[in-house]
């Protein structure tokens, strides 16, 4: 698909997709009713048992939500370049499988049949309800509530409908800040390669120059609240988006003005492993107060730091502005081999509910789109940043004893001046590990005594090379 040089239209919208936490989960003492040690059972959405609840995804099984700290959203942008039209939706979820993406697209096409392509990307937040199945009451029980999945799919559909209905002639501004956010993310596995540059696309109403929406692209796990948190939250993304929209306000004074519109956090390459670990301090950029304890104060400080850099970068006059541009899109269905034995087991037990294209193979998807000077690349999982930016190693102790396979870097093949990259898009397949760094068998890499973390949540060693070559192929076509 390729549009002619034309005036562009864009629309943005957000829809609250927070779950409802039933009151009767809490007993008279304020304690949580579900306690497996007391023999409590739970329901699977069919009304059986005492517990009809929300299992929080990420970290470990049996983490029941006790309340809502801040809302979860489906945030949508619709782009209309005349003959090519697309939607990008970002949801505050740990992941959204390709089957669910395809079901959502069918719903969206009922209300917006004019769209050529729809991308659904997850922020990968670790305080959202389980939509993948892995975080139920035990390893053997699926944690997805079908009624809630339905709510999320309708929320996505509604966000696209509202965004499309609000479309206006638009101007696009692109800018980036390569180093401003480095102190807010750590890499917990060697080699240390980050995707910590902030890339921004601000979309303005062409008539009055008001902000319609801002895409904020950065790579980090939204899990600053960590495992002991038992409230639904979109983590640092909530405060970041809120402050970019409405400004950073303290008591009666505005520290920095917001830009309005709908702010969308598009997560980047977060494998291998980008996180704000509990051992990390986050410094409030205004008070210089340090926060380490993983709680609300820490994500507010992180939101302030993210919003300050974002808003200051948007004020910088170095941005690139376009009102006329071509929009082109390439997407490809791919087949990924599932070597991971734990995933086989999960599929047998019904923990994973997804289609297999053939024995041990799943269907997934890569895509890319180019708008004027900017290109956006979307992959279906948590890419190790070295596959994007370079720095893949062949460490001693790695299982295959081979040189780097995923070369050249994806970054070097992305056309245009502004290179956006999003993981967890149109699917969620876990970690995408460079094959030459794959390490399950001892001796372990980097003189580690134990197996490094990552492979256990990856489809297998072939995923990295396969996704890398599929992305390079569509980028070549996009050029
Ligand atoms: Zn992750």
Coordinates of N, CA, C and O in Angstrom, one line a residue, residues 10 12 77 170-175 199-205 209-216 244 257-262 310-311 313-316 319-322 371 376 420:
X10 N -5.5 12.9 11.1 CA -5.3 12.0 12.2 C -6.3 12.2 13.3 O -6.8 13.3 13.4
X12 N -7.2 10.9 17.5 CA -6.8 10.2 18.7 C -7.9 10.0 19.7 O -8.8 10.8 19.7
X77 N -4.7 5.8 17.7 CA -4.4 6.8 16.7 C -4.9 6.3 15.4 O -4.6 5.1 15.1
X170 N -3.9 17.2 9.8 CA -2.9 17.2 10.9 C -1.5 17.5 10.4 O -1.2 17.3 9.2
X171 N -0.7 18.1 11.3 CA 0.7 18.3 11.1 C 1.4 17.4 12.0 O 1.0 17.2 13.1
X172 N 2.5 16.8 11.5 CA 3.3 15.8 12.3 C 4.7 16.4 12.6 O 5.4 16.9 11.7
X173 N 5.0 16.3 13.9 CA 6.4 16.7 14.3 C 7.1 15.5 14.9 O 6.6 14.8 15.7
X174 N 8.4 15.4 14.5 CA 9.2 14.3 15.0 C 10.4 14.9 15.7 O 11.1 15.8 15.2
X175 N 10.8 14.3 16.8 CA 12.0 14.7 17.4 C 12.5 13.5 18.3 O 11.7 12.5 18.5
X199 N 11.9 8.6 21.5 CA 11.5 9.1 20.2 C 10.0 9.6 20.3 O 9.2 9.0 20.9
X200 N 9.8 10.8 19.7 CA 8.5 11.4 19.8 C 7.9 11.8 18.5 O 8.6 12.3 17.6
X201 N 6.6 11.5 18.4 CA 5.8 12.0 17.2 C 4.6 12.8 17.8 O 3.8 12.2 18.5
X202 N 4.6 14.1 17.6 CA 3.6 14.9 18.1 C 2.7 15.3 16.9 O 3.2 15.8 15.9
X203 N 1.4 15.1 17.1 CA 0.5 15.3 16.0 C -0.4 16.5 16.3 O -1.1 16.6 17.4
X204 N -0.4 17.6 15.5 CA -1.1 18.8 15.8 C -2.3 19.0 14.8 O -2.2 18.6 13.6
X205 N -3.3 19.6 15.3 CA -4.5 20.1 14.5 C -3.9 21.1 13.5 O -3.4 22.1 14.0
X209 N -3.3 24.4 15.6 CA -2.0 23.9 16.1 C -2.1 23.3 17.5 O -1.1 23.2 18.2
X210 N -3.3 23.0 18.0 CA -3.4 22.3 19.2 C -3.0 20.8 19.1 O -3.1 20.2 18.0
X211 N -2.5 20.2 20.1 CA -2.0 18.8 20.1 C -3.2 17.8 20.0 O -4.0 17.9 20.9
X212 N -3.2 17.0 19.0 CA -4.2 15.9 19.0 C -3.7 14.7 19.8 O -4.5 14.1 20.5
X213 N -2.4 14.4 19.6 CA -1.9 13.3 20.3 C -0.3 13.3 20.2 O 0.2 13.9 19.3
X214 N 0.3 12.5 21.1 CA 1.7 12.4 21.1 C 2.1 10.9 21.3 O 1.6 10.3 22.2
X215 N 2.9 10.4 20.4 CA 3.4 9.0 20.5 C 4.8 9.1 21.2 O 5.7 9.8 20.7
X216 N 4.9 8.4 22.3 CA 6.2 8.4 23.1 C 6.8 7.0 23.1 O 6.2 6.1 23.7
X244 N 2.2 14.5 30.6 CA 2.5 15.1 29.3 C 1.2 15.7 28.7 O 1.2 16.8 28.1
X257 N 4.1 23.1 31.6 CA 2.8 22.9 31.0 C 2.7 21.7 30.2 O 3.7 21.3 29.5
X258 N 1.5 21.0 30.2 CA 1.3 19.9 29.3 C 0.9 20.3 27.9 O 0.7 21.5 27.7
X259 N 0.9 19.3 27.0 CA 0.6 19.7 25.6 C -0.8 19.3 25.2 O -1.3 19.6 24.1
X260 N -1.6 18.7 26.2 CA -3.0 18.3 25.8 C -3.0 17.1 24.9 O -2.0 16.4 24.7
X261 N -4.2 16.8 24.3 CA -4.3 15.7 23.4 C -4.2 14.3 24.2 O -4.4 14.3 25.4
X262 N -4.0 13.3 23.4 CA -3.9 11.9 24.0 C -2.4 11.5 23.9 O -1.9 11.4 22.8
X310 N 10.2 14.6 28.2 CA 9.3 14.6 27.0 C 8.9 16.0 26.7 O 9.0 16.5 25.5
X311 N 8.4 16.8 27.7 CA 7.9 18.1 27.4 C 9.0 19.1 27.0 O 8.8 19.9 26.2
X313 N 11.7 18.2 25.5 CA 12.2 17.8 24.2 C 11.2 18.4 23.1 O 11.5 18.8 22.1
X314 N 9.9 18.4 23.5 CA 8.8 18.9 22.6 C 8.9 20.4 22.4 O 8.5 21.0 21.4
X315 N 9.5 21.1 23.5 CA 9.7 22.5 23.4 C 10.9 22.9 22.5 O 11.0 24.0 22.0
X316 N 11.8 22.0 22.4 CA 13.0 22.2 21.7 C 12.6 22.5 20.2 O 11.8 21.8 19.7
X319 N 12.8 20.0 16.2 CA 11.9 19.0 15.6 C 11.8 19.2 14.1 O 11.9 20.2 13.5
X320 N 11.4 18.1 13.5 CA 11.1 18.0 12.0 C 9.6 18.0 11.8 O 8.9 17.2 12.4
X321 N 9.1 18.9 10.9 CA 7.7 19.0 10.8 C 7.2 18.7 9.4 O 7.8 19.1 8.4
X322 N 6.2 17.9 9.3 CA 5.6 17.6 7.9 C 4.1 17.7 7.9 O 3.4 17.4 8.9
X371 N 5.9 7.0 7.4 CA 5.2 8.3 7.2 C 6.2 9.4 7.1 O 6.9 9.8 8.1
X376 N 8.1 3.2 11.5 CA 7.8 2.5 12.7 C 7.9 1.0 12.4 O 7.3 0.5 11.4
X420 N 11.4 4.6 14.8 CA 10.6 4.1 15.9 C 10.6 2.6 15.9 O 10.6 2.0 14.9

